[in-house]
Amino acid sequence: MAQNRKKPSKMSFFRPIAWCVMLAAGGLCAAESATALPAPPNAPVADAKSSQQEAVIPASVVPKVDPTPELFADALKALQANDLQTAQKKLELVAVSNHPDLSCRAELLAIRLIAQRGDVKTALSRLELFARRPEAGNYRYRRDALALWIAAKSGDAIAFNREWTAIQQNDLPHPDAEVASALDLEIERCLAAKDFASAANLLSLSLEYRTSDAERFAALRREFELRQDPVALAALAARFVSWFPDAEETANIQLLAADKLWKAQRFGEALKLWKSVANTGDYPLALRQLAFEAAAIAAEKSGDDNTARTMYQSLIGTSNGGFADKMKFGAYLLRSHDDAAAEALFRELWINGDARQREVAGANLLQVLIRMKRTNDALAVAAKLRDSKEFGRYAAIKLAELQEANQDLAAAREAYQYLAAHYPQDPLIGHVAYRIAFLATQLKLPTAKAELAAFAEKYPADPKAPRALLQIMQISGNADAAKPYFAKIAERYPGDPLFESAAIQQFYFEMAAAHDADVIALSEKYPKVFERDEFKAAADLARLHLYLAAEEWDDAKKLELSSKAHYAATDSGAEIAFVCGNIESTLGKYQEALADYNRAAQLRPVGELGERARGRIADMNYVLFAETQETSYLEQAEKGYRLLAETSTFPAIRLEAFCRLGRTLELSARTLKSENHSEESKIAYEKSKIAYDMALVCAKEMKARNQPIEAIWCYRSAYGAIRIRMRSSRRVEREAALRTIAVLEELKLGDYYEDFAALRRDINRKMTNNSKKR
């Protein structure tokens, strides 16, 4: 087929009268060339002289004129004039004539007209009779073409397929207008039945039977519209290129096929088509530029960095370094993380462009500098862009964010305040207001809490509003101050993820404040939040405290039995065990209490609770000794108190431990004395006295550090030390007793001065009496 055809015009697919004339034209010309027609019998004589000179021909030897060619020509004229009735009559006369060629042609045309009128049955019957004529063999291919057309005209798909198979087997000469017309009829039937695949296949097969490039182009274009498979579309696009390489429509076809291949994620095949369009210099520049850009994107998607860069650079070349195309290349460099090249390109455009281009390039330059973490450079660009009408808002936001990331919190707060002042209607104004308030907390400004509260009230729908209220709770730092803000979170944002955090925060505040009733209320009001064992354990611990305070021993005992078994692994498990020990000891069940305190010490071996539990273990041993008089309990108590007194990191526990150690040693000394162990008893008394004195030393240290002191342990220690010293009549011991009273008075702990004043008078009196006796 000839190449470099001009763009074809549109053509209709079915023109039956024209086909009839075209089919007959070849035969008519052949008939005229085969027979030399004489002049008609009544033709005028030239002149008298010539007639006298010519011989007279007898009538018996004058040849007869065959009217068949003229009749056939008249039939064709009638067809051209669309006078089908006249044409039919004349064709019928020619069909029964003795003219071997024209009769066959006329018969085929007559059959076609019969079928065209809709009498397919008659047409098929006559076509079958035609096939039996001896001379029909010379017209087999025309008969097959007509049979195919009749089958298509009648809509008989089975007959059409049969005839089409016969044509393909018999290799009908092509191109052939009637076959093309038949195929068009069958294509329309398939389309009406929505059998688009069959229609597309027939369009493809019809190409070799089309009689013009215009028809072939139209068939290819229509097939392209019907095909869905991107691979088939790519093959069609290649066919367009091979047949119509210079047509603008061919470029569009390739672009469409590439687009469908792209959507099917066949990036490599799409890339080939786009490159084909891009590199064909005869195509319009606009299409080539479109293809360069698409090819660059496809290459990027395929991971072909070299091709992507080449396509972008070619795109820039076709536009003589146009700003828009350079920006597309810069965007690619950003996506491919070639930050150095992107920065160089955007900086060049920022320096050399016009005012508008400088702003666009500057915004992109700012983006890449931020990604490169070149904060100072980015800050400089953002500061220059902040006055831009188009990018000022973006630059102002980035300026604030950069300053905050750079830990220049005061400058960041000022930048956010600039945003709030210049863009009060901005969609991000809530976020900006939150950052202003948040930075106030970071800068520890006295207005932080008020700013957070104002933000939460002004922008209650902002996603940061519940966070602001939670931050106010955390700043408040205690249950009573945080409670109103937690109530707002619970009322306004019960479904927000931060609600749970706020509830837990309030829960711990209430626990720290020993607000047992509030702890229980929270756990019961929001069971889904506090369904974990650690919260249930804390709530049960609060209930135990309330039962103990109200001396509701039965309820306490019931809760103790369930709590003690379930919450050992929680943070409150040790406290529950400790409180359970208190319940048991209050009820006089010291062995059970001892077991609970041991459990608490094991669960919390380090920390104040663990040390207090060990102190209670010593207490239970002391009480058990008092009940049983078994010295082993007293020995265990002494060991426990001594260990706490020597190792505790909590001064208050050390103070109590020294006091209780002194009392235990004093009791041990009495026991030894009753058993006639005088020397051991004296040693025990000395140790007891030292323990009492150490308690007062510990109290003095706590006083110097302004630490709270529990007065009872100081008084008991002082009484114990004085009591032991007064057992002796030695003056030095009584003077030491007076010094103990002085220490106690120095501590200024309470209302026991009268008791100790009386004790001082008694000691002084005894010392005076002893002096007189001497």
Coordinates of N, CA and C in Angstrom, one line a residue, residues 110-296:
A110 N -29.6 -8.1 -10.7 CA -31.0 -8.3 -10.5 C -31.3 -8.9 -9.1
I111 N -30.5 -10.0 -8.9 CA -30.6 -10.7 -7.6 C -30.3 -9.7 -6.4
R112 N -29.3 -8.9 -6.6 CA -29.0 -7.9 -5.5 C -30.1 -7.0 -5.3
L113 N -30.8 -6.5 -6.4 CA -31.9 -5.6 -6.2 C -33.0 -6.2 -5.5
I114 N -33.3 -7.5 -5.8 CA -34.3 -8.3 -5.2 C -34.1 -8.4 -3.7
A115 N -32.8 -8.7 -3.3 CA -32.4 -8.8 -1.9 C -32.5 -7.4 -1.2
Q116 N -32.2 -6.4 -2.0 CA -32.2 -5.0 -1.4 C -33.6 -4.6 -1.1
R117 N -34.6 -5.1 -1.9 CA -36.0 -4.8 -1.6 C -36.5 -5.6 -0.4
G118 N -35.7 -6.6 0.1 CA -36.1 -7.4 1.2 C -36.6 -8.8 0.9
D119 N -36.7 -9.1 -0.4 CA -37.1 -10.5 -0.7 C -35.9 -11.4 -0.8
V120 N -35.4 -11.7 0.4 CA -34.2 -12.5 0.5 C -34.4 -13.9 0.0
K121 N -35.5 -14.5 0.3 CA -35.8 -15.9 -0.1 C -35.7 -16.0 -1.6
T122 N -36.3 -15.1 -2.4 CA -36.3 -15.2 -3.8 C -34.9 -15.0 -4.3
A123 N -34.2 -14.0 -3.7 CA -32.8 -13.7 -4.1 C -31.9 -15.0 -3.9
L124 N -32.1 -15.6 -2.8 CA -31.2 -16.8 -2.5 C -31.6 -18.0 -3.5
S125 N -32.9 -18.1 -3.8 CA -33.3 -19.1 -4.7 C -32.7 -18.9 -6.1
R126 N -32.8 -17.7 -6.6 CA -32.2 -17.3 -7.9 C -30.7 -17.5 -7.9
L127 N -30.1 -17.1 -6.7 CA -28.6 -17.2 -6.7 C -28.2 -18.7 -6.7
E128 N -29.0 -19.6 -6.2 CA -28.7 -21.0 -6.3 C -28.9 -21.5 -7.7
L129 N -29.9 -21.0 -8.4 CA -30.1 -21.4 -9.8 C -28.9 -20.9 -10.7
F130 N -28.5 -19.6 -10.3 CA -27.4 -19.0 -11.1 C -26.1 -19.9 -11.0
A131 N -25.9 -20.5 -9.8 CA -24.7 -21.3 -9.6 C -24.7 -22.5 -10.5
R132 N -25.8 -22.9 -11.1 CA -25.9 -24.1 -11.9 C -25.7 -23.8 -13.4
R133 N -25.6 -22.6 -13.7 CA -25.4 -22.2 -15.1 C -24.0 -22.5 -15.5
P134 N -23.8 -23.0 -16.7 CA -22.4 -23.4 -17.2 C -21.4 -22.3 -17.1
E135 N -21.8 -21.1 -17.4 CA -20.9 -20.0 -17.4 C -20.7 -19.3 -16.0
A136 N -21.4 -19.8 -15.0 CA -21.4 -19.2 -13.7 C -20.0 -19.4 -13.0
G137 N -19.3 -20.4 -13.5 CA -17.9 -20.6 -12.9 C -17.0 -19.4 -13.0
N138 N -17.2 -18.7 -14.1 CA -16.3 -17.5 -14.3 C -16.7 -16.4 -13.3
Y139 N -17.8 -16.5 -12.7 CA -18.3 -15.4 -11.8 C -18.5 -15.9 -10.3
R140 N -17.7 -17.0 -10.0 CA -17.8 -17.6 -8.7 C -17.5 -16.6 -7.6
Y141 N -16.5 -15.8 -7.8 CA -16.1 -14.8 -6.7 C -17.1 -13.8 -6.6
R142 N -17.8 -13.3 -7.7 CA -18.9 -12.3 -7.6 C -20.1 -12.9 -6.9
R143 N -20.3 -14.2 -7.2 CA -21.5 -14.9 -6.6 C -21.2 -15.0 -5.1
D144 N -20.0 -15.4 -4.7 CA -19.7 -15.5 -3.3 C -19.8 -14.1 -2.6
A145 N -19.3 -13.1 -3.2 CA -19.4 -11.8 -2.6 C -20.9 -11.3 -2.4
L146 N -21.7 -11.7 -3.5 CA -23.2 -11.3 -3.4 C -23.9 -12.1 -2.3
A147 N -23.5 -13.4 -2.2 CA -24.1 -14.3 -1.1 C -23.8 -13.7 0.2
L148 N -22.5 -13.3 0.4 CA -22.1 -12.7 1.7 C -22.9 -11.5 2.0
W149 N -23.1 -10.6 1.0 CA -23.8 -9.4 1.2 C -25.3 -9.7 1.6
I150 N -25.9 -10.7 0.9 CA -27.3 -11.0 1.2 C -27.4 -11.5 2.6
A151 N -26.5 -12.4 3.0 CA -26.5 -12.9 4.4 C -26.4 -11.8 5.4
A152 N -25.5 -10.8 5.1 CA -25.4 -9.7 6.0 C -26.6 -8.8 6.0
K153 N -27.2 -8.6 4.8 CA -28.4 -7.8 4.7 C -29.6 -8.4 5.4
S154 N -29.7 -9.7 5.4 CA -30.8 -10.4 6.1 C -30.6 -10.6 7.6
G155 N -29.3 -10.3 8.1 CA -29.0 -10.5 9.5 C -28.9 -11.9 9.9
D156 N -28.6 -12.8 8.9 CA -28.5 -14.3 9.2 C -27.0 -14.5 9.5
A157 N -26.7 -14.5 10.8 CA -25.3 -14.6 11.2 C -24.7 -16.0 10.8
I158 N -25.5 -17.0 10.9 CA -25.0 -18.4 10.5 C -24.6 -18.4 9.0
A159 N -25.5 -17.9 8.2 CA -25.2 -17.8 6.8 C -24.0 -16.9 6.5
F160 N -24.0 -15.8 7.2 CA -22.8 -14.9 7.0 C -21.5 -15.6 7.3
N161 N -21.4 -16.3 8.4 CA -20.2 -17.0 8.8 C -19.8 -18.1 7.7
R162 N -20.9 -18.8 7.2 CA -20.6 -19.8 6.2 C -20.0 -19.2 4.9
E163 N -20.7 -18.1 4.5 CA -20.2 -17.5 3.3 C -18.8 -16.8 3.5
W164 N -18.6 -16.2 4.6 CA -17.4 -15.6 4.9 C -16.2 -16.6 4.9
T165 N -16.5 -17.8 5.4 CA -15.5 -18.9 5.4 C -15.2 -19.3 4.0
A166 N -16.2 -19.4 3.2 CA -16.0 -19.8 1.8 C -15.2 -18.7 1.1
I167 N -15.4 -17.5 1.3 CA -14.7 -16.4 0.7 C -13.2 -16.5 1.1
Q168 N -12.9 -16.7 2.3 CA -11.6 -16.8 2.8 C -10.8 -18.0 2.2
Q169 N -11.6 -19.1 2.1 CA -11.0 -20.3 1.5 C -10.7 -20.1 0.0
N170 N -11.6 -19.5 -0.7 CA -11.5 -19.3 -2.1 C -10.6 -18.1 -2.5
D171 N -10.2 -17.4 -1.5 CA -9.3 -16.3 -1.8 C -9.9 -15.3 -2.8
L172 N -11.0 -14.7 -2.4 CA -11.7 -13.7 -3.3 C -10.7 -12.5 -3.6
P173 N -10.6 -12.1 -4.8 CA -9.7 -11.0 -5.1 C -10.1 -9.7 -4.3
H174 N -9.2 -9.0 -3.8 CA -9.5 -7.8 -3.0 C -8.4 -6.8 -3.4
P175 N -8.8 -5.5 -3.1 CA -10.0 -5.0 -2.4 C -11.3 -5.3 -3.2
D176 N -12.4 -5.3 -2.5 CA -13.7 -5.6 -3.1 C -14.7 -4.8 -2.4
A177 N -15.4 -4.0 -3.1 CA -16.4 -3.1 -2.5 C -17.6 -3.8 -1.9
E178 N -18.0 -4.9 -2.6 CA -19.2 -5.6 -2.1 C -18.9 -6.3 -0.8
V179 N -17.7 -6.9 -0.7 CA -17.4 -7.6 0.5 C -17.2 -6.6 1.6
A180 N -16.6 -5.5 1.3 CA -16.5 -4.4 2.3 C -17.9 -4.0 2.8
S181 N -18.8 -3.8 1.9 CA -20.2 -3.4 2.2 C -20.9 -4.5 3.1
A182 N -20.7 -5.8 2.7 CA -21.2 -6.9 3.5 C -20.7 -6.9 5.0
L183 N -19.4 -6.7 5.0 CA -18.7 -6.7 6.4 C -19.3 -5.5 7.2
D184 N -19.5 -4.4 6.5 CA -20.0 -3.2 7.3 C -21.4 -3.5 7.8
L185 N -22.3 -4.2 7.0 CA -23.6 -4.6 7.5 C -23.5 -5.5 8.7
E186 N -22.6 -6.5 8.7 CA -22.4 -7.4 9.8 C -21.9 -6.7 11.0
I187 N -21.0 -5.8 10.8 CA -20.4 -5.0 11.9 C -21.5 -4.2 12.6
E188 N -22.4 -3.6 11.8 CA -23.5 -2.8 12.4 C -24.4 -3.8 13.2
R189 N -24.6 -5.0 12.7 CA -25.5 -6.0 13.5 C -24.8 -6.3 14.8
C190 N -23.5 -6.6 14.8 CA -22.8 -6.9 16.0 C -22.8 -5.7 17.0
L191 N -22.7 -4.5 16.5 CA -22.8 -3.4 17.4 C -24.1 -3.2 18.0
A192 N -25.2 -3.5 17.2 CA -26.5 -3.4 17.7 C -26.7 -4.5 18.8
A193 N -26.1 -5.6 18.7 CA -26.2 -6.7 19.7 C -25.2 -6.5 20.8
K194 N -24.4 -5.4 20.7 CA -23.4 -5.1 21.7 C -22.3 -6.1 21.8
D195 N -22.1 -6.8 20.7 CA -21.0 -7.7 20.6 C -19.8 -7.0 20.0
F196 N -19.2 -6.2 20.9 CA -18.1 -5.2 20.4 C -16.8 -6.0 20.0
A197 N -16.6 -7.1 20.6 CA -15.3 -7.8 20.3 C -15.4 -8.3 18.8
S198 N -16.6 -8.9 18.5 CA -16.8 -9.4 17.1 C -16.7 -8.3 16.1
A199 N -17.4 -7.1 16.5 CA -17.3 -6.0 15.6 C -15.9 -5.5 15.3
A200 N -15.1 -5.5 16.4 CA -13.7 -5.1 16.2 C -12.9 -6.0 15.3
N201 N -13.2 -7.3 15.5 CA -12.5 -8.3 14.7 C -12.8 -8.2 13.2
L202 N -14.1 -8.0 12.9 CA -14.5 -7.8 11.6 C -14.0 -6.5 10.9
L203 N -13.9 -5.5 11.7 CA -13.3 -4.2 11.2 C -11.8 -4.5 10.9
S204 N -11.1 -5.3 11.7 CA -9.7 -5.6 11.4 C -9.6 -6.4 10.1
L205 N -10.5 -7.4 9.9 CA -10.5 -8.3 8.7 C -10.9 -7.5 7.5
S206 N -11.7 -6.5 7.6 CA -12.3 -5.7 6.5 C -11.2 -4.8 5.8
L207 N -10.1 -4.6 6.5 CA -9.2 -3.6 6.0 C -8.7 -4.0 4.6
E208 N -8.4 -5.3 4.3 CA -7.8 -5.6 3.0 C -8.8 -5.6 1.9
Y209 N -10.1 -5.5 2.2 CA -11.2 -5.4 1.2 C -11.6 -4.0 1.0
R210 N -11.1 -3.0 1.8 CA -11.5 -1.6 1.6 C -10.9 -1.1 0.3
T211 N -11.6 -0.2 -0.4 CA -11.2 0.2 -1.7 C -10.4 1.6 -1.7
S212 N -10.3 2.2 -0.5 CA -9.6 3.5 -0.4 C -9.0 3.7 0.9
D213 N -8.0 4.5 1.0 CA -7.3 4.8 2.3 C -8.3 5.5 3.3
A214 N -9.2 6.3 2.8 CA -10.2 6.9 3.7 C -11.0 5.9 4.4
E215 N -11.4 4.8 3.6 CA -12.2 3.8 4.3 C -11.4 3.0 5.3
R216 N -10.1 2.7 4.9 CA -9.2 2.0 5.8 C -9.0 2.8 7.1
F217 N -8.8 4.1 6.9 CA -8.5 4.9 8.1 C -9.7 4.9 9.0
A218 N -10.9 5.1 8.4 CA -12.1 5.1 9.2 C -12.3 3.8 9.9
A219 N -12.1 2.6 9.2 CA -12.2 1.3 9.9 C -11.2 1.2 11.0
L220 N -10.0 1.6 10.8 CA -9.0 1.5 11.9 C -9.4 2.3 13.1
R221 N -9.9 3.5 12.8 CA -10.3 4.4 13.9 C -11.4 3.9 14.7
R222 N -12.4 3.3 14.0 CA -13.5 2.7 14.7 C -13.1 1.5 15.5
E223 N -12.2 0.7 14.9 CA -11.8 -0.5 15.7 C -11.0 0.0 17.0
F224 N -10.3 1.0 16.8 CA -9.6 1.6 18.0 C -10.5 2.0 19.1
E225 N -11.7 2.5 18.7 CA -12.7 2.9 19.7 C -13.3 1.7 20.4
L226 N -13.4 0.6 19.7 CA -14.0 -0.6 20.2 C -13.1 -1.4 21.1
R227 N -11.8 -1.4 20.8 CA -10.9 -2.3 21.5 C -10.7 -1.8 23.0
Q228 N -10.6 -2.7 23.9 CA -10.4 -2.3 25.3 C -9.0 -2.8 25.8
D229 N -8.5 -3.9 25.3 CA -7.3 -4.5 25.7 C -6.1 -3.5 25.3
P230 N -5.4 -3.1 26.3 CA -4.3 -2.1 25.9 C -3.2 -2.7 25.0
V231 N -3.0 -4.0 25.1 CA -2.0 -4.6 24.2 C -2.5 -4.5 22.7
A232 N -3.8 -4.8 22.6 CA -4.4 -4.8 21.2 C -4.4 -3.3 20.7
L233 N -4.6 -2.4 21.6 CA -4.6 -1.0 21.2 C -3.2 -0.6 20.7
A234 N -2.2 -1.1 21.5 CA -0.8 -0.8 21.1 C -0.5 -1.3 19.7
A235 N -1.0 -2.5 19.4 CA -0.8 -3.1 18.1 C -1.5 -2.3 17.0
L236 N -2.7 -1.8 17.3 CA -3.4 -1.0 16.4 C -2.7 0.3 16.1
A237 N -2.1 0.9 17.2 CA -1.4 2.1 17.0 C -0.2 1.9 16.1
A238 N 0.5 0.8 16.2 CA 1.6 0.4 15.4 C 1.1 0.3 13.9
R239 N -0.1 -0.2 13.7 CA -0.7 -0.4 12.4 C -0.9 1.0 11.8
F240 N -1.5 1.9 12.6 CA -1.7 3.3 12.1 C -0.4 3.9 11.6
V241 N 0.7 3.7 12.4 CA 2.0 4.3 12.1 C 2.5 3.7 10.8
S242 N 2.3 2.4 10.6 CA 2.8 1.7 9.3 C 2.1 2.2 8.1
W243 N 0.8 2.4 8.3 CA -0.1 2.8 7.1 C -0.2 4.3 6.9
F244 N -0.3 5.0 8.0 CA -0.5 6.5 7.9 C 0.5 7.2 8.8
P245 N 1.8 7.1 8.5 CA 2.8 7.6 9.4 C 2.8 9.2 9.6
D246 N 2.3 9.9 8.6 CA 2.4 11.4 8.7 C 1.1 12.0 9.2
A247 N 0.0 11.2 9.4 CA -1.2 11.8 9.7 C -1.2 12.3 11.2
E248 N -1.8 13.5 11.4 CA -1.8 14.0 12.8 C -2.7 13.0 13.7
E249 N -3.7 12.5 13.1 CA -4.6 11.6 13.8 C -3.8 10.3 14.3
T250 N -2.8 9.9 13.5 CA -2.0 8.8 14.0 C -1.3 9.1 15.3
A251 N -0.8 10.3 15.4 CA -0.2 10.7 16.7 C -1.2 10.6 17.8
N252 N -2.4 11.1 17.5 CA -3.4 11.1 18.6 C -3.7 9.7 19.0
I253 N -3.8 8.8 18.0 CA -4.1 7.4 18.2 C -3.0 6.8 19.1
Q254 N -1.8 7.1 18.8 CA -0.7 6.6 19.7 C -0.7 7.1 21.1
L255 N -1.1 8.4 21.2 CA -1.2 8.9 22.5 C -2.3 8.3 23.3
L256 N -3.4 8.0 22.6 CA -4.6 7.4 23.3 C -4.2 6.0 23.8
A257 N -3.6 5.2 22.9 CA -3.1 3.9 23.2 C -2.2 3.9 24.4
A258 N -1.2 4.8 24.4 CA -0.3 4.9 25.5 C -1.0 5.2 26.8
D259 N -2.0 6.1 26.7 CA -2.7 6.4 27.9 C -3.4 5.2 28.5
K260 N -4.0 4.4 27.6 CA -4.6 3.2 28.1 C -3.6 2.1 28.7
L261 N -2.5 2.1 28.0 CA -1.4 1.2 28.5 C -1.0 1.7 29.9
W262 N -0.9 3.0 30.1 CA -0.5 3.6 31.3 C -1.5 3.2 32.4
K263 N -2.8 3.3 32.1 CA -3.8 3.0 33.1 C -3.8 1.6 33.4
A264 N -3.3 0.7 32.5 CA -3.2 -0.7 32.8 C -1.9 -1.1 33.4
Q265 N -1.1 0.0 33.8 CA 0.2 -0.2 34.5 C 1.2 -0.9 33.6
R266 N 1.1 -0.8 32.3 CA 2.1 -1.3 31.4 C 2.9 -0.2 31.0
F267 N 3.7 0.3 31.9 CA 4.5 1.5 31.8 C 5.5 1.5 30.7
G268 N 6.2 0.3 30.5 CA 7.2 0.2 29.5 C 6.6 0.3 28.1
E269 N 5.5 -0.3 27.8 CA 4.9 -0.3 26.5 C 4.3 1.1 26.2
A270 N 3.8 1.8 27.3 CA 3.3 3.1 27.1 C 4.5 4.1 26.8
L271 N 5.6 3.8 27.4 CA 6.8 4.6 27.2 C 7.2 4.6 25.7
K272 N 7.2 3.4 25.1 CA 7.6 3.2 23.7 C 6.7 4.0 22.8
L273 N 5.4 4.0 23.0 CA 4.5 4.8 22.2 C 4.7 6.3 22.3
W274 N 4.9 6.7 23.6 CA 5.1 8.2 23.8 C 6.4 8.6 23.2
K275 N 7.5 7.8 23.3 CA 8.7 8.1 22.7 C 8.6 8.2 21.2
S276 N 7.8 7.3 20.6 CA 7.6 7.2 19.1 C 7.0 8.6 18.7
V277 N 6.0 9.1 19.4 CA 5.4 10.3 19.0 C 6.4 11.5 19.2
A278 N 7.0 11.4 20.4 CA 7.9 12.5 20.7 C 9.1 12.7 19.7
N279 N 9.6 11.6 19.2 CA 10.8 11.6 18.3 C 10.4 11.7 16.9
T280 N 9.1 11.8 16.5 CA 8.7 11.9 15.1 C 8.6 13.4 14.8
G281 N 9.6 13.9 14.0 CA 9.7 15.3 13.8 C 8.5 15.9 13.0
D282 N 7.8 15.1 12.2 CA 6.7 15.6 11.3 C 5.4 15.9 12.1
Y283 N 5.3 15.4 13.3 CA 4.1 15.6 14.1 C 4.1 17.0 14.6
P284 N 2.9 17.5 14.9 CA 2.8 18.9 15.4 C 3.6 19.0 16.8
L285 N 4.2 20.2 17.0 CA 5.0 20.4 18.1 C 4.3 20.2 19.4
A286 N 3.0 20.6 19.4 CA 2.2 20.5 20.7 C 2.1 19.1 21.1
L287 N 1.8 18.2 20.1 CA 1.7 16.8 20.4 C 3.0 16.2 20.9
R288 N 4.1 16.6 20.2 CA 5.4 16.1 20.6 C 5.7 16.5 22.1
Q289 N 5.4 17.7 22.4 CA 5.7 18.2 23.7 C 4.9 17.4 24.8
L290 N 3.7 17.2 24.4 CA 2.8 16.3 25.3 C 3.4 15.0 25.5
A291 N 3.9 14.4 24.4 CA 4.5 13.1 24.4 C 5.8 13.1 25.2
F292 N 6.7 14.1 25.1 CA 7.9 14.2 25.8 C 7.6 14.2 27.3
E293 N 6.6 14.9 27.8 CA 6.3 15.0 29.2 C 5.8 13.6 29.7
A294 N 4.8 13.1 28.9 CA 4.3 11.8 29.3 C 5.3 10.7 29.3
A295 N 6.2 10.7 28.3 CA 7.3 9.7 28.3 C 8.2 9.9 29.5
A296 N 8.5 11.1 29.9 CA 9.3 11.4 31.1 C 8.7 10.8 32.3

